[in-house]
PDB file of C-alpha atoms in Angstrom:
ATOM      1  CA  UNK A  75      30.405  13.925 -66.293  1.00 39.00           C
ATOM      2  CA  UNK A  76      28.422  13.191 -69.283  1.00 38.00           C
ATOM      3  CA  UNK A  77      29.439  15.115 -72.579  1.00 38.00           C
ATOM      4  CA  UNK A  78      29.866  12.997 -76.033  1.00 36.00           C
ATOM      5  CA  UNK A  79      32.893  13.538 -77.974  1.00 38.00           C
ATOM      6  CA  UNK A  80      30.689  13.570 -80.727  1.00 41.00           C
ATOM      7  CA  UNK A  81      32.030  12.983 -84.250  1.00 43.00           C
ATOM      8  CA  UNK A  82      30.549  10.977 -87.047  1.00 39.00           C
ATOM      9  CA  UNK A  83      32.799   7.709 -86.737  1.00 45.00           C
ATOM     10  CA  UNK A  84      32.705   5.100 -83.691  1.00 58.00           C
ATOM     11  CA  UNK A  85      32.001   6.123 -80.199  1.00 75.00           C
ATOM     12  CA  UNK A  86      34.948   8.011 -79.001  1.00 92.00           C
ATOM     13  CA  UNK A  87      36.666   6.140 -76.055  1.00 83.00           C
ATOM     14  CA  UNK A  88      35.189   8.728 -73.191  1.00 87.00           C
ATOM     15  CA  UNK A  89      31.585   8.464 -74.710  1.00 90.00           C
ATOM     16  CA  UNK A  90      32.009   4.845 -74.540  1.00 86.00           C
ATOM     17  CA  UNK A  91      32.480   5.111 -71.084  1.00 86.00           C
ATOM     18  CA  UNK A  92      29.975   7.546 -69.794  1.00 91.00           C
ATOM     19  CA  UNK A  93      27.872   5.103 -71.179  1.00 90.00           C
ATOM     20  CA  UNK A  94      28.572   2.509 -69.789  1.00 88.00           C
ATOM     21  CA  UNK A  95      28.853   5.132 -66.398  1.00 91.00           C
ATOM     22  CA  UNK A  96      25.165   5.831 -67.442  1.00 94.00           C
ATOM     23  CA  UNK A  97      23.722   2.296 -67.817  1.00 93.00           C
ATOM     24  CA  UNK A  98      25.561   0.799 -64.786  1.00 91.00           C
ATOM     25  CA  UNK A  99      23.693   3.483 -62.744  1.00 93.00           C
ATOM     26  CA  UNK A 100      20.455   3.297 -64.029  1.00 95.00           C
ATOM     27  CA  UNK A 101      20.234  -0.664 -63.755  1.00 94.00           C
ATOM     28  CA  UNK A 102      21.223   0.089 -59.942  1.00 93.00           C
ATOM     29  CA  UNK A 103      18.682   2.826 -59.514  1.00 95.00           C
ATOM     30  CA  UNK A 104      15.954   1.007 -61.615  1.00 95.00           C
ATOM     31  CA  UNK A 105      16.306  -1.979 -59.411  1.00 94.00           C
ATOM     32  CA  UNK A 106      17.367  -0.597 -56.421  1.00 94.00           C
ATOM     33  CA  UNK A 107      20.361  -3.394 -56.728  1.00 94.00           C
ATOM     34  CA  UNK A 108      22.778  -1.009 -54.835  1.00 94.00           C
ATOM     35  CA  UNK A 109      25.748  -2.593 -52.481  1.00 91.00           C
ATOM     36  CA  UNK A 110      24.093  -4.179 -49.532  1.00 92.00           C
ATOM     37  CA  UNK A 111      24.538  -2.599 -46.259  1.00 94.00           C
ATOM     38  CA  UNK A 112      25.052   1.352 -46.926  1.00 95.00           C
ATOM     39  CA  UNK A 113      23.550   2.411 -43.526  1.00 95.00           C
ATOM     40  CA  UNK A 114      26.614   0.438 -41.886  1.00 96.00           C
ATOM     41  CA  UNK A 115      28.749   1.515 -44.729  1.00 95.00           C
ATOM     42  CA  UNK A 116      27.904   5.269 -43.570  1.00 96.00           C
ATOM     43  CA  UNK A 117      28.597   5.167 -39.835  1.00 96.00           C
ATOM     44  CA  UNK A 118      31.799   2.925 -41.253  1.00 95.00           C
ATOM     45  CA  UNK A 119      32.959   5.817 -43.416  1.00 93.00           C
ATOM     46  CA  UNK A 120      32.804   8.329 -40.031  1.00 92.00           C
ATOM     47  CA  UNK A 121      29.216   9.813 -40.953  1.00 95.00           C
ATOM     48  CA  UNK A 122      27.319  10.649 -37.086  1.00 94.00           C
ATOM     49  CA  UNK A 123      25.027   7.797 -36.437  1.00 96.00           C
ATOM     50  CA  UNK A 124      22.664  10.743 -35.127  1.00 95.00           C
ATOM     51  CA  UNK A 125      22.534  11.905 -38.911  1.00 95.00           C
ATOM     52  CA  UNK A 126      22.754   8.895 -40.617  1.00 96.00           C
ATOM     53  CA  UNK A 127      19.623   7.721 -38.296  1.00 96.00           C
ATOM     54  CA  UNK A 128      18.073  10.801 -39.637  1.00 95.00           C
ATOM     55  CA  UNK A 129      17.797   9.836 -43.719  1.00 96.00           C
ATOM     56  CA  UNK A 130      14.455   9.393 -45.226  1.00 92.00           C
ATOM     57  CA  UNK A 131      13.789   5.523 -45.587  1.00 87.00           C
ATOM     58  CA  UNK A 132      15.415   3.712 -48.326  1.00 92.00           C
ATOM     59  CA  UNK A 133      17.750   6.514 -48.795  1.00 96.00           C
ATOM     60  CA  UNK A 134      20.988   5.253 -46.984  1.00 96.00           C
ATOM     61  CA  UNK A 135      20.767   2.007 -48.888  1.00 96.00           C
ATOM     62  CA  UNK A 136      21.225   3.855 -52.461  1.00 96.00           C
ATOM     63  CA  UNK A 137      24.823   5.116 -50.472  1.00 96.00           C
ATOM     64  CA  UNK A 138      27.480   4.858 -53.527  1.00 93.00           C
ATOM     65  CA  UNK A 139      30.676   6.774 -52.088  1.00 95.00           C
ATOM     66  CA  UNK A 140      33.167   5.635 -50.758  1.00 95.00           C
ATOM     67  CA  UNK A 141      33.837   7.777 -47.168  1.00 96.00           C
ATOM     68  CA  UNK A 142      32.906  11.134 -45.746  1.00 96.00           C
ATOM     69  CA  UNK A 143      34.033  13.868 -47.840  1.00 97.00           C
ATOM     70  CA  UNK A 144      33.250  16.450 -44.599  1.00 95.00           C
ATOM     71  CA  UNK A 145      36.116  17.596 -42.054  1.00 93.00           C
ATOM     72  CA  UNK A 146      35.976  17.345 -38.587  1.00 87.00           C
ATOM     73  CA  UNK A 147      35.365  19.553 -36.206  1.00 88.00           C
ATOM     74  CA  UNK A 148      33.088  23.032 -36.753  1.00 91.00           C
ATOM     75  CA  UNK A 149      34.617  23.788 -40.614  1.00 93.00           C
ATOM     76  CA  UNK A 150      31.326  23.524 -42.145  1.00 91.00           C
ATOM     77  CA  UNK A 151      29.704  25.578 -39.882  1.00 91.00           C
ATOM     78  CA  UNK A 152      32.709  28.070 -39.788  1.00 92.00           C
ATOM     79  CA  UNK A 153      32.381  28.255 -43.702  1.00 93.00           C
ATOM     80  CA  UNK A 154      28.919  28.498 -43.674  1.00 91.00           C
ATOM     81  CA  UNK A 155      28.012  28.411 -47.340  1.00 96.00           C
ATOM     82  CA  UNK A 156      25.012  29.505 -48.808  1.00 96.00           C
ATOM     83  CA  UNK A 157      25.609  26.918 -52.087  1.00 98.00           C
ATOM     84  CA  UNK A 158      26.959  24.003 -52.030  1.00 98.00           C
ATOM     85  CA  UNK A 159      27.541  22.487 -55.287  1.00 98.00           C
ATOM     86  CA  UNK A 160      27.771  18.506 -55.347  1.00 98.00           C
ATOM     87  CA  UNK A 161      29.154  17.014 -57.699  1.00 98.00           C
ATOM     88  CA  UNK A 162      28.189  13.002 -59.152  1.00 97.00           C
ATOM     89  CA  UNK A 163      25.921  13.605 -56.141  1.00 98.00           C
ATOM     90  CA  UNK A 164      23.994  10.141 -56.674  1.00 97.00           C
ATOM     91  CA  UNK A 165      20.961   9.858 -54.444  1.00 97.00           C
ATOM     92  CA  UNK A 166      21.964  13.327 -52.813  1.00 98.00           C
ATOM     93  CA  UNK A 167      23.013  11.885 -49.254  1.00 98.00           C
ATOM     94  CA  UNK A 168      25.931  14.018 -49.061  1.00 98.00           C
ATOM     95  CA  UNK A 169      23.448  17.073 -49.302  1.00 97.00           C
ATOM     96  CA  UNK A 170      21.106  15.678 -47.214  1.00 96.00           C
ATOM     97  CA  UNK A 171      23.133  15.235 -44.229  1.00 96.00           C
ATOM     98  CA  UNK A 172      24.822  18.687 -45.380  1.00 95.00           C
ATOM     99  CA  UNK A 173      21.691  20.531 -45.027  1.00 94.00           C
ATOM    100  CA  UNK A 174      20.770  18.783 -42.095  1.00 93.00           C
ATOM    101  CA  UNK A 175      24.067  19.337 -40.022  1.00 91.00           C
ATOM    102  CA  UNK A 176      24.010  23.520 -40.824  1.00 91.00           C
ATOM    103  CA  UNK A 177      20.207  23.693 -40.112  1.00 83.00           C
ATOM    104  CA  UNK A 178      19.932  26.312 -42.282  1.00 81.00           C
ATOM    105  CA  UNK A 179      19.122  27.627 -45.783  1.00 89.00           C
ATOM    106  CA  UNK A 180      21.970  26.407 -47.216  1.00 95.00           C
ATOM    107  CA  UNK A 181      21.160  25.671 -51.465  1.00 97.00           C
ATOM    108  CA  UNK A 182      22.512  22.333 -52.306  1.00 98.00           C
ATOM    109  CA  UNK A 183      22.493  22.162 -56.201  1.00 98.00           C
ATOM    110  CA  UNK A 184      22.888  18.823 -57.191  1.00 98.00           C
ATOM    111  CA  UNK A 185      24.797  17.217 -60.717  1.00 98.00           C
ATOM    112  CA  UNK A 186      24.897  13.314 -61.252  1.00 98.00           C
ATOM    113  CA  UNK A 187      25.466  11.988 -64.928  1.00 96.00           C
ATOM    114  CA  UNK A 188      22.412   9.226 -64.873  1.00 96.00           C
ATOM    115  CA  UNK A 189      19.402  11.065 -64.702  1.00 97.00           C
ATOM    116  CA  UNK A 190      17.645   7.796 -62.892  1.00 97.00           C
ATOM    117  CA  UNK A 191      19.591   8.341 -59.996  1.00 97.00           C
ATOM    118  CA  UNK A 192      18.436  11.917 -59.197  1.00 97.00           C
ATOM    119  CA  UNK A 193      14.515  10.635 -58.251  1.00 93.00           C
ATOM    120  CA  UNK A 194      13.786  12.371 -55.512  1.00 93.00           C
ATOM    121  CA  UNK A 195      16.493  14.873 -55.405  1.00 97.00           C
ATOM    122  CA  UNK A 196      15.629  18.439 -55.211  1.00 96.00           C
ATOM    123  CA  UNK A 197      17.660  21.164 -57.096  1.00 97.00           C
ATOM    124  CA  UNK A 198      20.062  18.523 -59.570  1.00 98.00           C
ATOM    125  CA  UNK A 199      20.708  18.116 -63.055  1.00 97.00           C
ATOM    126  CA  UNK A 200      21.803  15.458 -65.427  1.00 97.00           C
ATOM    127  CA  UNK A 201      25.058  16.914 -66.712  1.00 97.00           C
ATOM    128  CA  UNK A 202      28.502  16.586 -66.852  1.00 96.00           C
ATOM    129  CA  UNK A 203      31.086  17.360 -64.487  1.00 97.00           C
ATOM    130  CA  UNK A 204      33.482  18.476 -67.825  1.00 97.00           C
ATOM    131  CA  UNK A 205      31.441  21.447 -69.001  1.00 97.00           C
ATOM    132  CA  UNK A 206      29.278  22.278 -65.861  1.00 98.00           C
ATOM    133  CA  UNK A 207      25.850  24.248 -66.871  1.00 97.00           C
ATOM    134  CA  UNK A 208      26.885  26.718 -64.181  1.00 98.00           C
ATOM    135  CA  UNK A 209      28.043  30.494 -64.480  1.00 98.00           C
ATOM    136  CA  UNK A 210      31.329  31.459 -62.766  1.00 98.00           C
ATOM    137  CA  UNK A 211      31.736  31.895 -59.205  1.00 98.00           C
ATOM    138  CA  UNK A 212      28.262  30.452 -58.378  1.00 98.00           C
ATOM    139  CA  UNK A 213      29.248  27.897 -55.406  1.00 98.00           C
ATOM    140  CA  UNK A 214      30.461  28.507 -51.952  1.00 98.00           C
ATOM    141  CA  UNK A 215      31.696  24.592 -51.753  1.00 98.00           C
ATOM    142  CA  UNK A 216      31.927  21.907 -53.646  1.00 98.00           C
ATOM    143  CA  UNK A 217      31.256  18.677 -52.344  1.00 98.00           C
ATOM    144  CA  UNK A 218      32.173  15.365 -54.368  1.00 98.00           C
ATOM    145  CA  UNK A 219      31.964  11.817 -53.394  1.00 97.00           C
ATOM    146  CA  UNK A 220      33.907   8.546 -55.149  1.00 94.00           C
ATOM    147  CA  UNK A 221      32.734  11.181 -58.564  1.00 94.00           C
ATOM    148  CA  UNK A 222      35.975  12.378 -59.997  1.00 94.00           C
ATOM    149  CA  UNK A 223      37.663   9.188 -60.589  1.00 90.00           C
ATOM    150  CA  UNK A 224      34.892   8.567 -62.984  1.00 91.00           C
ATOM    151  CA  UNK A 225      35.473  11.439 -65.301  1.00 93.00           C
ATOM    152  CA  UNK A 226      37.681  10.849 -68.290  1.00 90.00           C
ATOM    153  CA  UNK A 227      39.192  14.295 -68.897  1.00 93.00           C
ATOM    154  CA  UNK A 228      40.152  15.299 -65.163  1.00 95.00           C
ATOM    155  CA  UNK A 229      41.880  18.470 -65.622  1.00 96.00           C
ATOM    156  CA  UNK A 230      38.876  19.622 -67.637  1.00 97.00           C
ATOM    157  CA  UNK A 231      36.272  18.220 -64.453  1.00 97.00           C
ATOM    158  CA  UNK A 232      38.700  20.155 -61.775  1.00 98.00           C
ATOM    159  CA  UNK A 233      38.617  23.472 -64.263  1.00 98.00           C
ATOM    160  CA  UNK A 234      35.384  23.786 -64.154  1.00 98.00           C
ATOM    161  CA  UNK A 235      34.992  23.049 -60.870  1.00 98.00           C
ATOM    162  CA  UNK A 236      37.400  25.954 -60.140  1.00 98.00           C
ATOM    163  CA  UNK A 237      35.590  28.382 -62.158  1.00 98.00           C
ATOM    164  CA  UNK A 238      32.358  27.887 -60.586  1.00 98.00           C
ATOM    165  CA  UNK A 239      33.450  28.391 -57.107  1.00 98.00           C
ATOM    166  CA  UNK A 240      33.982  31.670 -56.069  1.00 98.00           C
ATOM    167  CA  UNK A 241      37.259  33.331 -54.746  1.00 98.00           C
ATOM    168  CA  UNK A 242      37.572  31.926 -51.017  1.00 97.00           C
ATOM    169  CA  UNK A 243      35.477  28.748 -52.021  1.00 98.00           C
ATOM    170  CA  UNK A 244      36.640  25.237 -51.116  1.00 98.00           C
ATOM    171  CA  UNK A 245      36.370  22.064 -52.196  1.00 98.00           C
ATOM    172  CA  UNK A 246      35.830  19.257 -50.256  1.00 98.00           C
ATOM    173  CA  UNK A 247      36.282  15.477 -52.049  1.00 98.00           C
ATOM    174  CA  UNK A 248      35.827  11.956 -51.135  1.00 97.00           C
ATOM    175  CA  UNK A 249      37.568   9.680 -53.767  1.00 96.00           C
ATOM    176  CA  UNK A 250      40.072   7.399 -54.172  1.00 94.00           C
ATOM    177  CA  UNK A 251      44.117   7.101 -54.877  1.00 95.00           C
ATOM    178  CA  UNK A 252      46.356   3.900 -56.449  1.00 90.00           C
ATOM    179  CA  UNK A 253      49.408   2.775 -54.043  1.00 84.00           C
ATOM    180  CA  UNK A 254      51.358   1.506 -57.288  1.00 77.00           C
ATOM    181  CA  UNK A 255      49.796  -0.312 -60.262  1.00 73.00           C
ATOM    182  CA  UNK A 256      46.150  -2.160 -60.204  1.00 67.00           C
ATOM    183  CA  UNK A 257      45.775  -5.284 -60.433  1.00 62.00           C
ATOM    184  CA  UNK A 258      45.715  -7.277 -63.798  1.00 60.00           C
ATOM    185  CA  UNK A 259      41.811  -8.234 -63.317  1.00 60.00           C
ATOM    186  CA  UNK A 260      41.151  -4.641 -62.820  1.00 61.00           C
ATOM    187  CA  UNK A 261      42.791  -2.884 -65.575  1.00 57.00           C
ATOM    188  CA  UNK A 262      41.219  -5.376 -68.245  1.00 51.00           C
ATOM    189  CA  UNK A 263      37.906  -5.028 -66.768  1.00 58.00           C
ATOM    190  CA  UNK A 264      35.854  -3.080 -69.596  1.00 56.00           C
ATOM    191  CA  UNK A 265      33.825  -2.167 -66.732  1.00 56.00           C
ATOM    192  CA  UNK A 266      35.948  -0.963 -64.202  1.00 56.00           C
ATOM    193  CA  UNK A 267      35.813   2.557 -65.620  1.00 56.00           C
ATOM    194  CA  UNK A 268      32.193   2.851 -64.629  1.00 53.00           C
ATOM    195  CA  UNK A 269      33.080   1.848 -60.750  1.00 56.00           C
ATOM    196  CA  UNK A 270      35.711   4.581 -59.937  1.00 57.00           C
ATOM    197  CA  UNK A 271      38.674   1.765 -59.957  1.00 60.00           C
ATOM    198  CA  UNK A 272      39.237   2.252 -63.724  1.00 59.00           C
ATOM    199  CA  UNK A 273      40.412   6.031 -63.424  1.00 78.00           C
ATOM    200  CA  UNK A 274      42.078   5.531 -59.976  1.00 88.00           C
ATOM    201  CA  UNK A 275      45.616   7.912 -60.157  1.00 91.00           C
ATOM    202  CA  UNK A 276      48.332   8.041 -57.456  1.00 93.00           C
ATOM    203  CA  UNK A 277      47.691  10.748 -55.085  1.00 96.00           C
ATOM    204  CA  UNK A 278      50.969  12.657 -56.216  1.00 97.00           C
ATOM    205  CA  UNK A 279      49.416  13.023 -59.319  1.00 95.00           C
ATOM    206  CA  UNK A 280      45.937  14.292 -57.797  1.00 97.00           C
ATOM    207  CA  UNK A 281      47.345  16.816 -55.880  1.00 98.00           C
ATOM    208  CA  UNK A 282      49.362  17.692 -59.111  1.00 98.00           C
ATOM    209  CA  UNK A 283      46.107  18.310 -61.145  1.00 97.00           C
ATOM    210  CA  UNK A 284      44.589  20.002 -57.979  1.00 98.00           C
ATOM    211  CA  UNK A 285      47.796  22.220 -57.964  1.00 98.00           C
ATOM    212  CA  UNK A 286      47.001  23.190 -62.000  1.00 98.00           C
ATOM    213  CA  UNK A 287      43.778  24.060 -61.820  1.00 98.00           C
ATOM    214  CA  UNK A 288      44.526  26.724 -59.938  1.00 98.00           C
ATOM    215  CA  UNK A 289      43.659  25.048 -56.292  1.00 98.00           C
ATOM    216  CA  UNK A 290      45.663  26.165 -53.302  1.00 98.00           C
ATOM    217  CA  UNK A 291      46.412  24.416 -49.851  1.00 98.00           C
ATOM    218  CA  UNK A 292      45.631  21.064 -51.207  1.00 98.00           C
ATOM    219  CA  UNK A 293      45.520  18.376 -48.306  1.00 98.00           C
ATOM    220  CA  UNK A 294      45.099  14.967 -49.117  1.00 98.00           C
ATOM    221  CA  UNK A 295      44.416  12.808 -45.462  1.00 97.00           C
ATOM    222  CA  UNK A 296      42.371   9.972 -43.664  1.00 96.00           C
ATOM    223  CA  UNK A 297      43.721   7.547 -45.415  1.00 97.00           C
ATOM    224  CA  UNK A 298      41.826   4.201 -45.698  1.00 95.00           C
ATOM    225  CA  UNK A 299      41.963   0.776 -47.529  1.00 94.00           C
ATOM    226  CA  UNK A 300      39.104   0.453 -49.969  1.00 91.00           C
ATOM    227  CA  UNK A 301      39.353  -2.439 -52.206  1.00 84.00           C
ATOM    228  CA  UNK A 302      42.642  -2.658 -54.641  1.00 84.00           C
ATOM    229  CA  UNK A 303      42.808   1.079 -53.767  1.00 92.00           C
ATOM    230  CA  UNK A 304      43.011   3.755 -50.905  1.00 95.00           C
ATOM    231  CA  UNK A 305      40.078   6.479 -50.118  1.00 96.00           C
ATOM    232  CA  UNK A 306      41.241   9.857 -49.385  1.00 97.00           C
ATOM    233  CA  UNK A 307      39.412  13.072 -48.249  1.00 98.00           C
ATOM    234  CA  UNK A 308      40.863  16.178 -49.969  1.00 98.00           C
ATOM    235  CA  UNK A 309      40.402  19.550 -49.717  1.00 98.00           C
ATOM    236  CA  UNK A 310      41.372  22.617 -51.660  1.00 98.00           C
ATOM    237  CA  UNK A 311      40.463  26.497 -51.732  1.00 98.00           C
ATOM    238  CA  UNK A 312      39.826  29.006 -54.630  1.00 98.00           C
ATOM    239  CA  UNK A 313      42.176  31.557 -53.494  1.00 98.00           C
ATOM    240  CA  UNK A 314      40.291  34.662 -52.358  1.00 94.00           C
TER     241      UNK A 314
END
């Protein structure tokens, strides 16, 4: 998520807002002035309260997604990846609890736009989601959590997420979906772009972009209210 438009003239309109994407993040990561509650906020979103009990200290409270991007059941552990990419992966709680649920060698290579958040976080980069420093077909899954609403150019985040999984790959997605138009307060927010709400899209039109990046059996379920908007889990597969 992180690329300048460049150009010799004002600030395009997408570098204006990965900055202000960057310095909301580092202000919370400098002083730790995250949400309040994020253990409760985990075992709220469906994470096990076995795992979540499990984090290293401090590290549930820097919690910035907004669900559990995992399926039910044994589909991680049927899939069995050997990399996981994650994408805006914050703090890197979503490979934590990854890595700690396959107890295994699993690689979780992590990608976050604000350097400050990634203290801590083995394996990640600073680096954009639009041109990912990545050769083709390097992930097994691709995780992302309340990350893709915050890129500007969309079909250009989901194309390169496509060509860095491999044929057979999934994607699995926490992130939100509008039920009709946002609010007035919202959408004249400058600074709604930097907390997911500003580049909410219907889910018709997710599953659209999904659909043209090449993505097959796109689901888009568990539903749940989350402020003006609605979190979804997706998934989608590279086909093989």
């Amino acid at each position: 998520m992180a690329a300048n438009s460049g150009g010799s003239g004002a600030r395009s309109w997408a570098g204006q807002i990965k900055d202000r994407i960057r310095r909301r993040y580092t202000r919370l990561a400098g002083e730790e002035s995250f949400p309040t509650g994020g253990a409760r906020r985990l075992l709220e979103a469906s994470y096990p309260a076995d795992a979540v009990g499990r984090l290293p200290a401090g590290l549930a409270g820097r919690y910035t997604g907004c669900g559990c991007p995992f399926p039910g059941g044994d589909a991680l552990e049927a899939l069995n990846p050997a990399t996981v990419l994650d994408l805006g992966c914050g703090a890197g709680i979503d490979g934590y609890l990854l890595v700690d649920r396959l107890k295994s060698d699993v690689l979780v290579l992590g990608l976050d736009l604000t350097p400050a958040m990634l203290a801590g976080v083995p394996n990640a980069v600073a680096g954009d989601m639009e041109a990912l420093p990545l050769p083709d077909a390097r992930a097994d899954l691709i995780i992302a959590n309340a990350s893709l609403n915050l890129c500007t150019d969309k079909r250009r985040a989901l194309a390169e997420a496509f060509r860095v999984l491999r044929p057979g790959g999934r994607l699995w997605a926490r992130d939100l979906v509008s039920d009709g138009e946002l609010p007035r307060e919202v959408i004249e927010d400058p600074l709604s772009d930097a907390a997911s709400l500003g580049g909410v899209e219907s889910e018709e039109k997710l599953a659209a972009r999904l659909s043209e990046a090449g993505f097959e059996a796109v689901t888009i379920t568990d539903h749940r209210p989350f402020s003006f908007v609605t979190s979804v889990r997706i998934e989608a597969a590279r086909p093989g």
